[in-house]
Coordinates of C-alpha atoms and ligand atoms in Angstrom, one line a residue:
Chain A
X284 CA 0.0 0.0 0.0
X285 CA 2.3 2.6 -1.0
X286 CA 0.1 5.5 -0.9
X287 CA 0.2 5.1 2.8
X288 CA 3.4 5.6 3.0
X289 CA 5.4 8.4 5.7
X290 CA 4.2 11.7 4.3
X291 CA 7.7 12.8 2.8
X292 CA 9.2 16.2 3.6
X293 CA 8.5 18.6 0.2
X294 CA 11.4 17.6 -2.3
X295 CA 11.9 20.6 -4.9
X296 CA 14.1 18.0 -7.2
X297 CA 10.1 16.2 -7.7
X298 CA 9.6 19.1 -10.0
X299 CA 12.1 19.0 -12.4
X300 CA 10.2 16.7 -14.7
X301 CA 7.0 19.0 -14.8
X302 CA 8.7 22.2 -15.0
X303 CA 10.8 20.7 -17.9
X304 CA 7.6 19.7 -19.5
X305 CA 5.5 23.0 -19.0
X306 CA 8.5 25.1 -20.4
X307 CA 9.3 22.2 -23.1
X308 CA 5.3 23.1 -23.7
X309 CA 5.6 26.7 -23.7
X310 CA 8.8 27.1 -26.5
X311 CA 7.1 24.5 -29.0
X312 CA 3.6 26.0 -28.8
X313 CA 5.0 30.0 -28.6
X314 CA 7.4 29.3 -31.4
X315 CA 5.2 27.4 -34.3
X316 CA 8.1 24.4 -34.4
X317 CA 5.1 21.8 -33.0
X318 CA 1.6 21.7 -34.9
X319 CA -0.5 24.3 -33.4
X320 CA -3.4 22.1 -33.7
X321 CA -2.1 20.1 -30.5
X322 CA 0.3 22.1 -29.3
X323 CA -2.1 25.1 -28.3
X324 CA -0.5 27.8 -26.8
X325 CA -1.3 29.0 -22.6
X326 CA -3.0 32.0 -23.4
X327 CA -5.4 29.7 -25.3
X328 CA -6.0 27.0 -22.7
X329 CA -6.2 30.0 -20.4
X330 CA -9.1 31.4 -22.1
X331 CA -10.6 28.2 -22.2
X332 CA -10.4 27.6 -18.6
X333 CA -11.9 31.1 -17.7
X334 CA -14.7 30.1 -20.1
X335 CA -15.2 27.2 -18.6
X336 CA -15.5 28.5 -15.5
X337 CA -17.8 31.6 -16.2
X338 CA -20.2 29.8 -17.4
X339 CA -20.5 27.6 -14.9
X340 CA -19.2 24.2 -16.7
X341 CA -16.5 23.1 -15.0
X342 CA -17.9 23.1 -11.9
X343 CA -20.7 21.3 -13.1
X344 CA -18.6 18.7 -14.7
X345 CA -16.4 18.4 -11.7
X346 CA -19.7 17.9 -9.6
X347 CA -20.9 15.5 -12.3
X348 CA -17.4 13.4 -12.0
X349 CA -17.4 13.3 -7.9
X350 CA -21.2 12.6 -8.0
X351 CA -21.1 9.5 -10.5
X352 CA -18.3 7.8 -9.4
X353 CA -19.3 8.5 -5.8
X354 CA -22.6 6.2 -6.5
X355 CA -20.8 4.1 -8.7
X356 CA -17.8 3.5 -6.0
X357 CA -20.3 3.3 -3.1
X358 CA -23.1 0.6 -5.2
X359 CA -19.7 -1.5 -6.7
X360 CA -17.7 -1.2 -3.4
X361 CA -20.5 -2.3 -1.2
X362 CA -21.4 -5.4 -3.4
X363 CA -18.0 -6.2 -3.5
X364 CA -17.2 -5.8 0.2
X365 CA -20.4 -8.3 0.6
X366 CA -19.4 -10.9 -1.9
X367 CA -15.8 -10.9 -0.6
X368 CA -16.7 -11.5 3.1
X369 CA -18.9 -14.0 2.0
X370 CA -16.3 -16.4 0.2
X371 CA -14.1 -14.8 2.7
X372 CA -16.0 -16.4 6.0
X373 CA -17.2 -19.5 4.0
X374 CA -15.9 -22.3 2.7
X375 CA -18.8 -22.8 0.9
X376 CA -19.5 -19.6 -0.3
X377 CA -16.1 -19.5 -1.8
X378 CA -16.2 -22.8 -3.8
X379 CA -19.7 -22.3 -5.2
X380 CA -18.9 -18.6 -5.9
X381 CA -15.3 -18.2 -6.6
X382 CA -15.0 -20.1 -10.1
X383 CA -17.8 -18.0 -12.1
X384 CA -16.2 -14.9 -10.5
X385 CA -13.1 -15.6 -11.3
X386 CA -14.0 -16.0 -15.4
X387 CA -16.3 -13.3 -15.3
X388 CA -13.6 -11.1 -14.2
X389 CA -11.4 -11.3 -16.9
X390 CA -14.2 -9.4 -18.9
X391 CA -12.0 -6.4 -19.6
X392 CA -14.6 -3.9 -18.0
X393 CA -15.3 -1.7 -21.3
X394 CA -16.4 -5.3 -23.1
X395 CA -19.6 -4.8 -21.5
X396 CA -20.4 -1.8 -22.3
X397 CA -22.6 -3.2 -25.6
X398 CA -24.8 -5.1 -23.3
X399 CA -25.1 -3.0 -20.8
X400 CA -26.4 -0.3 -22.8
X401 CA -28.7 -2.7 -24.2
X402 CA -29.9 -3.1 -20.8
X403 CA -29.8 0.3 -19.4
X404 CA -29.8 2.4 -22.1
X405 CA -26.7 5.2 -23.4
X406 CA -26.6 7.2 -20.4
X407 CA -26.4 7.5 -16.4
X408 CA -27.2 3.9 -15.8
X409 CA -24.8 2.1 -18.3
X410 CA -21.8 4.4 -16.5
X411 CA -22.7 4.0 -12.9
X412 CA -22.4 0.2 -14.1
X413 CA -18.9 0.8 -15.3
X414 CA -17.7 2.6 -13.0
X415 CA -19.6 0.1 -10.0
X416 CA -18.3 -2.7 -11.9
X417 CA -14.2 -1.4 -11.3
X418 CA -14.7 -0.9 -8.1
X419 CA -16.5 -4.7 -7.6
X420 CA -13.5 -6.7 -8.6
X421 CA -10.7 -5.3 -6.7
X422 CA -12.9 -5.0 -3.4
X423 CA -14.1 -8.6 -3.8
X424 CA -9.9 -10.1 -4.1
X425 CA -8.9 -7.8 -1.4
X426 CA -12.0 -8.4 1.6
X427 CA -11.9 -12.6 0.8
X428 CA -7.9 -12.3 1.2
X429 CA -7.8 -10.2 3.9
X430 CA -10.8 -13.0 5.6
X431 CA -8.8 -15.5 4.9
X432 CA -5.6 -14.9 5.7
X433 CA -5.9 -13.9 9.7
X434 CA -2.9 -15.1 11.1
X435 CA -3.5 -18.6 13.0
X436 CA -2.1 -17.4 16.1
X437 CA -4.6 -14.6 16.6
X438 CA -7.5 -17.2 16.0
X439 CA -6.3 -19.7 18.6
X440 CA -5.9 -16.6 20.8
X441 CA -9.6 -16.4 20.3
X442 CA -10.2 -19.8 20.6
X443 CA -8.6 -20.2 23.9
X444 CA -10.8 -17.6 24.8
X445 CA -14.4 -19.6 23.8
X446 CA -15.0 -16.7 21.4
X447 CA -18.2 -17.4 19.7
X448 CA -18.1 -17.5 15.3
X449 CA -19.2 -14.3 15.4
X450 CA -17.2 -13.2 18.0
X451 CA -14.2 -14.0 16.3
X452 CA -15.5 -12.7 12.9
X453 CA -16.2 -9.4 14.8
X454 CA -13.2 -9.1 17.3
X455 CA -10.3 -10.7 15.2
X456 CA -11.3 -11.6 11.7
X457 CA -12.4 -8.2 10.5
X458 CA -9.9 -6.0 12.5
X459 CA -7.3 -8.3 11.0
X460 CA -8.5 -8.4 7.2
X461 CA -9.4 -4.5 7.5
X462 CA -5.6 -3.1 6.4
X463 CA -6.5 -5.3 3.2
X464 CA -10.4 -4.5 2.6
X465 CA -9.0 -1.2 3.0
X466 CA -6.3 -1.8 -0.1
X467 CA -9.6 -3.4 -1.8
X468 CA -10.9 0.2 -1.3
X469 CA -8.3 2.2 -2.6
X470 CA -7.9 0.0 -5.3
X471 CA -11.2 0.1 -6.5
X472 CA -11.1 3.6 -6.0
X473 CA -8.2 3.6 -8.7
X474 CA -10.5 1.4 -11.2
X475 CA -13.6 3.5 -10.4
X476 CA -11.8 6.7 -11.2
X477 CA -10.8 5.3 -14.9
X478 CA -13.9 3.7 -15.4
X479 CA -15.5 7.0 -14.8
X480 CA -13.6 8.9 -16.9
X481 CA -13.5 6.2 -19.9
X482 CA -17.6 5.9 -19.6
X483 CA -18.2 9.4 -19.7
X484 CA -15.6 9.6 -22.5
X485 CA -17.7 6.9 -24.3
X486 CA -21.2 7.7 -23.3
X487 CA -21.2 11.2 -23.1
X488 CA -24.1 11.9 -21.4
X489 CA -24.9 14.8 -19.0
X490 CA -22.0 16.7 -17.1
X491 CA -18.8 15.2 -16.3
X492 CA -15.0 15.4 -16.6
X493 CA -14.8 13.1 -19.4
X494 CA -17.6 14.4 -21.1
X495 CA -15.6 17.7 -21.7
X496 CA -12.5 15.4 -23.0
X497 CA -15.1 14.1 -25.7
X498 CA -16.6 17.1 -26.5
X499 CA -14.0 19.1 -27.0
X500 CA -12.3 16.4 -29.1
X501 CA -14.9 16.6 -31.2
X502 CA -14.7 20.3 -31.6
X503 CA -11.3 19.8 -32.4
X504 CA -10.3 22.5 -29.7
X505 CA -7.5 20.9 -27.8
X506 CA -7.7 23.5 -24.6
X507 CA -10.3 21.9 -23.8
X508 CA -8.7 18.6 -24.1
X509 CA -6.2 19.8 -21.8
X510 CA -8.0 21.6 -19.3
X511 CA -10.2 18.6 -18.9
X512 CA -6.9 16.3 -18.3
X513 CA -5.6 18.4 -15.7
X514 CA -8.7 18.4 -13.2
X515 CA -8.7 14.7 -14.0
X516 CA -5.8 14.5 -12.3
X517 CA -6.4 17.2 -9.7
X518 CA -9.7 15.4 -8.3
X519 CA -7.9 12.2 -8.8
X520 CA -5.1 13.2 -6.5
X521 CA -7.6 14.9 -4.4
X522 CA -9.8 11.5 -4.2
X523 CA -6.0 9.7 -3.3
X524 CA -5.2 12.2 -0.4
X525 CA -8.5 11.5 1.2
X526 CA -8.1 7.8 1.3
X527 CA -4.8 8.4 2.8
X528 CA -5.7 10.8 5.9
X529 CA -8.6 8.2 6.2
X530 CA -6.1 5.6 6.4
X531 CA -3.7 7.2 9.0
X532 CA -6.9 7.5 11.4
X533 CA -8.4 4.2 11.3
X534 CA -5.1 2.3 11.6
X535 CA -4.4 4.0 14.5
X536 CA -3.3 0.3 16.0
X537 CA -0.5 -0.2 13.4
X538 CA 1.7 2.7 15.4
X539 CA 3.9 5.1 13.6
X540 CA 6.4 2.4 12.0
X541 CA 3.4 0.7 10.0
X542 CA 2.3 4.0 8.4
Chain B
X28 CA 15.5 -39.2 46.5
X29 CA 13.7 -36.9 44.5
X30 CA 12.8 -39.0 41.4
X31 CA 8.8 -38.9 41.1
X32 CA 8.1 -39.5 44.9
X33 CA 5.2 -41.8 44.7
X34 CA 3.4 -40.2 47.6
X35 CA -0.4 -40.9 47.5
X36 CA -0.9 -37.6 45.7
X37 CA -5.4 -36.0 45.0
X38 CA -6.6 -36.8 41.6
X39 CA -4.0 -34.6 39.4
X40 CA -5.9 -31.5 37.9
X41 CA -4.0 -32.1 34.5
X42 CA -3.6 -35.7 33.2
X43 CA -1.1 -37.0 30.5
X44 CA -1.5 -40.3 29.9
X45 CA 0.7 -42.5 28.0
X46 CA 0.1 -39.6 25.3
X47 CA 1.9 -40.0 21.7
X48 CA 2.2 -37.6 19.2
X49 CA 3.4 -37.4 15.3
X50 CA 3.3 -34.8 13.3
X51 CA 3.9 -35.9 9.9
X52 CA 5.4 -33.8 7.4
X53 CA 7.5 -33.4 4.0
X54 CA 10.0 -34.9 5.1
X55 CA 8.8 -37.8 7.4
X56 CA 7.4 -38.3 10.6
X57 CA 8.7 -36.0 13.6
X58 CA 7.8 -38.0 17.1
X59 CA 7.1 -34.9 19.2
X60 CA 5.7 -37.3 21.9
X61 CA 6.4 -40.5 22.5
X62 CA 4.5 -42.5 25.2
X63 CA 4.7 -39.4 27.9
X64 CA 2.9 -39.0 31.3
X65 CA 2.2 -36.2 33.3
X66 CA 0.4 -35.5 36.2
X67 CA -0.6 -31.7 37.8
X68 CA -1.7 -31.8 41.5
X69 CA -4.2 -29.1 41.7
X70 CA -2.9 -26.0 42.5
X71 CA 0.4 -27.4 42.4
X72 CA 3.3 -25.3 40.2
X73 CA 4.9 -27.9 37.5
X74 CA 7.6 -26.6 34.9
X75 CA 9.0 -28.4 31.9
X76 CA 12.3 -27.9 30.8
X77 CA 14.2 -29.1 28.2
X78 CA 15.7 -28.8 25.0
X79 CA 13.8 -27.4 22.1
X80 CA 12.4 -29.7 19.7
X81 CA 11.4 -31.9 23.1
X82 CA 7.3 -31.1 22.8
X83 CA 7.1 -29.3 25.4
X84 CA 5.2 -26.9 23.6
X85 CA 2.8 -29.9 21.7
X86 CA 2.0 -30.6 25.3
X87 CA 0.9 -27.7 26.5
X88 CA -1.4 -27.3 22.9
X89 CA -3.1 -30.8 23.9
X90 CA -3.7 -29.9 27.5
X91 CA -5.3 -26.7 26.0
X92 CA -7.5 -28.4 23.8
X93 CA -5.5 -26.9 20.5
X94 CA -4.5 -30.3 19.7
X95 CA -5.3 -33.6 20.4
X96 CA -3.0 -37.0 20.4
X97 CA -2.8 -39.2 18.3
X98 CA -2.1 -41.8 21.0
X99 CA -3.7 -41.7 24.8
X100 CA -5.3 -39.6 27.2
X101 CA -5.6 -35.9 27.9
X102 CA -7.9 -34.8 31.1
X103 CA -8.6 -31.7 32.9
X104 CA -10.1 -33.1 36.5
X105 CA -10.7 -36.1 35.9
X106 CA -12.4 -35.5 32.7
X107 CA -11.2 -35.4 28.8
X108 CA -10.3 -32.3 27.3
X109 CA -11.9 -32.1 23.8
X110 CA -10.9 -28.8 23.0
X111 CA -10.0 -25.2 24.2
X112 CA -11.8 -24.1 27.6
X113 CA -11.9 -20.7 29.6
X114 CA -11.0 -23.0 32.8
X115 CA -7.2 -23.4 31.4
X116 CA -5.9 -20.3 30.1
X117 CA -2.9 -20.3 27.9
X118 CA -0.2 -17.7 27.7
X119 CA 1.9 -18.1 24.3
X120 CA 5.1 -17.2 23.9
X121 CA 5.0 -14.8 22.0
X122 CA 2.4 -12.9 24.1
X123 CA -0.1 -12.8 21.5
X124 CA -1.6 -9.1 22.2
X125 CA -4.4 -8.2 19.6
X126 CA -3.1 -5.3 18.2
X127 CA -5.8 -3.6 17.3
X128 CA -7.4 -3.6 20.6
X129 CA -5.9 -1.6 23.4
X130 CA -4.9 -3.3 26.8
X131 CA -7.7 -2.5 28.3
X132 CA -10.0 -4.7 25.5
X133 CA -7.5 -7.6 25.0
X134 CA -7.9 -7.9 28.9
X135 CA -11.4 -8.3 28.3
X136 CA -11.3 -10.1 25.6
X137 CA -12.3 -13.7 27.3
X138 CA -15.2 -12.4 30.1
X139 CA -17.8 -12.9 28.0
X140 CA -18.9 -15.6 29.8
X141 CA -18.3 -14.2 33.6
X142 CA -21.5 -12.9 33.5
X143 CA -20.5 -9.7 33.9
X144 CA -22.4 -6.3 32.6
X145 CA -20.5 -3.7 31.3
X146 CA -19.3 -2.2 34.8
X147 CA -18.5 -5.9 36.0
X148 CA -16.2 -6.4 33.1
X149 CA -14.9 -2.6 33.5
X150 CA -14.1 -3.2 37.2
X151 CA -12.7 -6.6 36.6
X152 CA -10.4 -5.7 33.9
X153 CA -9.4 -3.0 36.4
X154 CA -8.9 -5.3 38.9
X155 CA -6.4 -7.1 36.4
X156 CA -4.4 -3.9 35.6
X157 CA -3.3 -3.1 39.4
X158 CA -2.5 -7.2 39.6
X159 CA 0.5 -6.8 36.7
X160 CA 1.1 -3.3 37.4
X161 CA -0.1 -2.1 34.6
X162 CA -1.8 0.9 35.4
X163 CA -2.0 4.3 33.5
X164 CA -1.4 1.9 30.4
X165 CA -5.4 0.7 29.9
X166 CA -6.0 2.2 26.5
X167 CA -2.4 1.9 25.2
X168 CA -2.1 -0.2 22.1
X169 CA 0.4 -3.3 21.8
X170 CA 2.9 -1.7 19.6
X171 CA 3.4 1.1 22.7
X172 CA 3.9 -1.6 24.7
X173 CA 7.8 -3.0 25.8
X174 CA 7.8 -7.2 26.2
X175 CA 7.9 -7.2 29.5
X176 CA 4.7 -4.8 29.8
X177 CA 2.8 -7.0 26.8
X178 CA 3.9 -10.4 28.6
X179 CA 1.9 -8.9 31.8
X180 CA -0.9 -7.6 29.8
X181 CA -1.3 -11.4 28.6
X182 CA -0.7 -12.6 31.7
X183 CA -4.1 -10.6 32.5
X184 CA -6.3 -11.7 29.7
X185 CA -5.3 -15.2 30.2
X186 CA -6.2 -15.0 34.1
X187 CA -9.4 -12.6 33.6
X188 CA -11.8 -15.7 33.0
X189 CA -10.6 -17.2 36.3
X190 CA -8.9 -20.3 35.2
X191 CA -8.5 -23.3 37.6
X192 CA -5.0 -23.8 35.7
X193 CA -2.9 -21.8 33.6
X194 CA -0.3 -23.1 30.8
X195 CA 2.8 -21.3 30.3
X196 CA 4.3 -21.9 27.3
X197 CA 8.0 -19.5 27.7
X198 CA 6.5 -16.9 28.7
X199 CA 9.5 -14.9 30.2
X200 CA 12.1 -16.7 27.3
X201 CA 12.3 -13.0 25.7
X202 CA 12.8 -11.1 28.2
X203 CA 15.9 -9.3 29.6
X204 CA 17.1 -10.7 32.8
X205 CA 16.3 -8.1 34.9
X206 CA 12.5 -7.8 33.8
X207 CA 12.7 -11.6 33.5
X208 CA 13.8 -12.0 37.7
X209 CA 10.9 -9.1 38.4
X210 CA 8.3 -11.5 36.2
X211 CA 9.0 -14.5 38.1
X212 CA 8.6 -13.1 41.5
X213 CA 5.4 -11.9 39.8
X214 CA 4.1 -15.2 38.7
X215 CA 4.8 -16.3 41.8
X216 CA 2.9 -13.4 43.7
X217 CA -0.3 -14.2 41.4
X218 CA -0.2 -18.3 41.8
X219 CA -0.2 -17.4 45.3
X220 CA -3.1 -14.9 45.3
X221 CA -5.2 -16.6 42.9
X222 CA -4.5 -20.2 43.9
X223 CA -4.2 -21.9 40.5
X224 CA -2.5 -24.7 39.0
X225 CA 0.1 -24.2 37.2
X226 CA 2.4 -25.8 34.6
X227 CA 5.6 -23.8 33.0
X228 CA 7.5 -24.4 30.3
X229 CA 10.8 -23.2 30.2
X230 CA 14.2 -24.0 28.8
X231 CA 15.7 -22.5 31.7
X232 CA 16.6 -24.6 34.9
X233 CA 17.3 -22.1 37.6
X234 CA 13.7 -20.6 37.0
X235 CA 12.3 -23.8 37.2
X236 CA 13.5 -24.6 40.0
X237 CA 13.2 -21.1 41.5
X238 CA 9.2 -20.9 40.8
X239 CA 8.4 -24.7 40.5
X240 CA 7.3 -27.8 43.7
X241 CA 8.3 -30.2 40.6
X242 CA 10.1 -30.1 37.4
X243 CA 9.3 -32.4 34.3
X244 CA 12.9 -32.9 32.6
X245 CA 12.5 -33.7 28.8
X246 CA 14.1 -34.9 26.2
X247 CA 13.9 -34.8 22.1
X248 CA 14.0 -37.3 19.3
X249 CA 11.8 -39.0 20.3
X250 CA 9.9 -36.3 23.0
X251 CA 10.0 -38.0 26.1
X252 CA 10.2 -37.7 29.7
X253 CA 13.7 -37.7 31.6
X254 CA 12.9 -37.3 35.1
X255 CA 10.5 -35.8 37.5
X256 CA 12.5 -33.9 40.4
X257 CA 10.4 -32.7 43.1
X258 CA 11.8 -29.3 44.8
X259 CA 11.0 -29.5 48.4
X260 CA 13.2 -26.6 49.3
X261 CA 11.1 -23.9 51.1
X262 CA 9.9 -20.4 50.1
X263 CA 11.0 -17.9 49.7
X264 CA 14.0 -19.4 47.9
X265 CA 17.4 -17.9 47.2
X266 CA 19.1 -19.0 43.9
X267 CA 22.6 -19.2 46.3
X268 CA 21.0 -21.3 48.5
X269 CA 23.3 -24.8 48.3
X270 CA 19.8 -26.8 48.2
X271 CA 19.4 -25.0 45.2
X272 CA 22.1 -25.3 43.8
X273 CA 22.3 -29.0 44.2
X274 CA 18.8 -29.4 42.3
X275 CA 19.4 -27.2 39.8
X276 CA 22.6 -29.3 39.1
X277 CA 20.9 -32.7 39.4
X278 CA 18.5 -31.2 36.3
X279 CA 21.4 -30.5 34.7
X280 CA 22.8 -33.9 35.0
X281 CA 19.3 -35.1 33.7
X282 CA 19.7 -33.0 30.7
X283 CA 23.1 -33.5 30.3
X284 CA 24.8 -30.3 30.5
X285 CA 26.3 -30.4 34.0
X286 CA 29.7 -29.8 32.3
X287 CA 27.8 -25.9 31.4
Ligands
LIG15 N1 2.5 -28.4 13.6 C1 3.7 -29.1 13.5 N2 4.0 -29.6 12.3 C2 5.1 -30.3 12.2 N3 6.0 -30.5 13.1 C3 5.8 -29.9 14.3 C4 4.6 -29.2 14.5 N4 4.6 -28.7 15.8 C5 5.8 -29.2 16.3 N5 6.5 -29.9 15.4 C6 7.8 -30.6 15.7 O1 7.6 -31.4 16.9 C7 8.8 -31.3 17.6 C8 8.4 -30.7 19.0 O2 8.0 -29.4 18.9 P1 7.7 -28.4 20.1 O3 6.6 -29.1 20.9 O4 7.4 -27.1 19.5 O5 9.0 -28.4 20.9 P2 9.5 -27.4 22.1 O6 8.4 -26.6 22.4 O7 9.9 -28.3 23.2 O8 10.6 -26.7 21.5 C9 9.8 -30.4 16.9 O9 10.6 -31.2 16.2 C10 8.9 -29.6 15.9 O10 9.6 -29.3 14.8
LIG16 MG1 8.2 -24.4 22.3

């Protein structure tokens, strides 16, 4: 989980590599040697951007983004988290279960897009599935590992103790599998935020990140391509942060080494 | 003579009888047990020392119901033990702290069954935390903890169910000799107070014979029993005392290091 790891100290020499790349930027598009097509200039992509933000579309496509993949996340994350304690805590469970998932899941996640939008239709549906269906598969692997692999020591501790099954699901079990559910989170959190972005790319319906990737694609106007890309990746880091400062606080148990 | 006095003795509160053990494994079968008896007078301190790789810690799984023999009879008073009970605690070596449960919790891990509501179990697990000395450390986690202080905070969850016998497997083997010495006059303090049987394993033979009325000597390949010296020297007991002396080196005869 590397994204837990120590918050470093600020390190200038991390931004040689994007201060090469916005000046590298600025002499090809100021100077006419790249195509001016792509290579649109800062004034232009700053115009864009104060467009975008008079009136009013960018922070309706950010809302859009949070929004969908938020319900997405949350429907995919929550099935998941069910499915994998349930093979997890169950023998059973996991052999009748476990095959069919594991084919299913290497489905690449864009080949269903045909039948879901057969299903649901081109439009809010078909992407909350996409983006549900990212976060399923990662949270499913990480909650039945995490189940399963409780070291044995802890469970004798609480079966010297006459802990009941649910006691030791509830005391040891979960505690024990929750640094891993919690990778299963962030992981899924990963796939949810490219299938969000790849079905609003594709689908184009409403407001949304993506949708201003596609659109202005489509308008040729490559400022808009651009600003689009860079609040992908601001909300994306944003989205990471979060997990991490909610990370640091649950695991308060792991002590200062562990984080 | 001190070889397994046969004095009529009460019905032992832990019974080993003629108890064999194999694990098998990839490369053949390991006898951790072979034919071994032991018997635990109730409320009687045992220890069992001996080399490692002897069992001693395959015994102490089958007396707590962990494991079971593939040959003979494992009893609790009088009747067979069929698996793990809240009446014989265990204390692992390696302490075995939840860590994501402070001290306070992992003490009260095992009262659910006290009948206890939730100021019961609050003022027992209290009760527990001035018994080690453990106090202003109740909602420390593990990790804060040095292994002397998690030792004693397993030493409380394993005695907060009120067992009628408590298995000791190393307890004190990783600690430094100073906390180690403190420990042992601690275990001894608490086997007094709280009356329970006892059984110790240890690999080391002065605190055997400092804490023990009987040691179980052991040996490996196959696990077996050596000897059973009974220490009839009075307490408090001095390590210089020459009584002591002369026990500890008869153990070490038994395990055959009294050149060490
Ligand atoms: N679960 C197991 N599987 C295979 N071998 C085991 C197992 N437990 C113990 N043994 C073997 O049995 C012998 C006795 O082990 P143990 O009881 O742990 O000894 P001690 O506690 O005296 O050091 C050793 O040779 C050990 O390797
Ligand atoms: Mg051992």
């Amino acid at each position: 989980m590397a994204s837990f790891a120590p918050r470093r100290r600020f390190d200038a020499r991390g931004l040689v590599i994007p201060a090469l790349i916005v000046a590298g930027w600025y002499v090809v598009s100021e100077s006419g040697v790249g195509n001016g097509y792509v290579f649109v200039t800062y004034d232009r992509i700053w115009a864009t951007f104060a467009a975008m933000v008079a009136d009013g579309t960018l922070v309706a496509s950010i809302v859009g983004t949070v929004l969908r993949m938020a319900a997405g996340f949350a429907i995919g994350a929550g099935f998941g988290l069910l499915l994998g304690l349930a093979t997890g805590l169950s023998d059973l469970a996991g052999r009748v279960v476990s095959p069919t998932f594991h084919a299913v899941r290497q489905i690449a996640i864009f080949a269903w897009m045909p039948l879901l939008t057969a299903w649901l239709g081109i439009g809010g549906q078909t992407m909350i599935a996409l983006i549900a269906l990212g976060a399923f598969y990662p949270m499913v692997i990480n909650v039945e590992a995490g189940c399963r692999n409780v070291p044995g020591p802890y469970l004798e501790v609480g079966r010297v103790l006459e802990l009941s099954r649910w006691q030791t699901i509830r005391r040891i079990v979960l505690p024990a599998a929750a640094p891993a559910i919690f990778a299963g989170l962030e992981l899924g959190l990963a796939t949810a935020w490219l299938s969000t972005i790849g079905a609003e790319y594709f689908i184009a319906a409403g407001d949304g990140l993506g949708i201003i990737l596609s659109a202005s694609r489509m308008r040729g106007s490559m400022d808009g391509v651009i600003v689009g890309i860079v609040f992908i990746g601001l909300v994306g880091f944003a989205i990471n942060r979060l997990l991490a400062v909610i990370a640091r606080r649950a695991f308060a148990w792991r002590g200062e080494a562990a984080r | 003579m001190a070889l397994a006095a046969r004095v009529a003795e009460p019905e032992p509160a832990l019974a080993v009888q003629r108890v064999s053990r194999v694990f098998r494994t990839a490369d053949g079968a390991v006898p951790a047990l072979s034919d071994v008896s032991v018997g635990v007078a109730p409320g009687a301190f045992v220890s069992l020392v001996g080399p490692s790789g002897c069992g001693k810690s395959t015994l102490l799984r089958l007396l707590a119901g962990l494991d079971v023999p593939d040959d003979g009879e494992v009893l609790f008073e009088g009747v067979p033990i069929t698996g793990p009970s809240l009446s014989r605690g265990m204390l692992f070596q390696d302490h075995r702290l939840l860590p994501w449960l402070s001290v306070a919790d992992n003490i009260g891990l095992g009262l659910h069954k006290q009948g206890l509501d939730a100021e019961g179990r609050r003022h027992r697990v209290q009760e527990l935390i001035d018994l080690v000395g453990l106090n202003g450390f109740e909602r420390a986690y593990p990790y804060q903890l040095s292994g002397g202080m998690s030792q004693r905070a397993a030493i409380a969850r394993s005695l907060a169910p009120r067992p009628r016998a408590l298995l000791l497997d190393e307890p004190l083997g990783a600690l430094d000799s100073l906390t180690r010495a403190k420990m042992q006059t601690e275990l001894l303090r608490i086997w007094e107070h709280e009356g329970i049987t006892m059984l110790l394993v240890t690999h080391d033979v002065e605190e055997a014979v400092y804490l023990s009325d009987r040691v179980v000597v052991m040996l490996p390949r196959p696990g077996r029993i050596a000897a059973t010296v009974d220490i009839d020297l009075p307490r408090p007991r001095h390590r210089g005392d020459p009584g002591f002396a002369r026990i500890k080196a008869e153990i070490l005869g038994w395990l055959g290091a009294d050149g060490l």
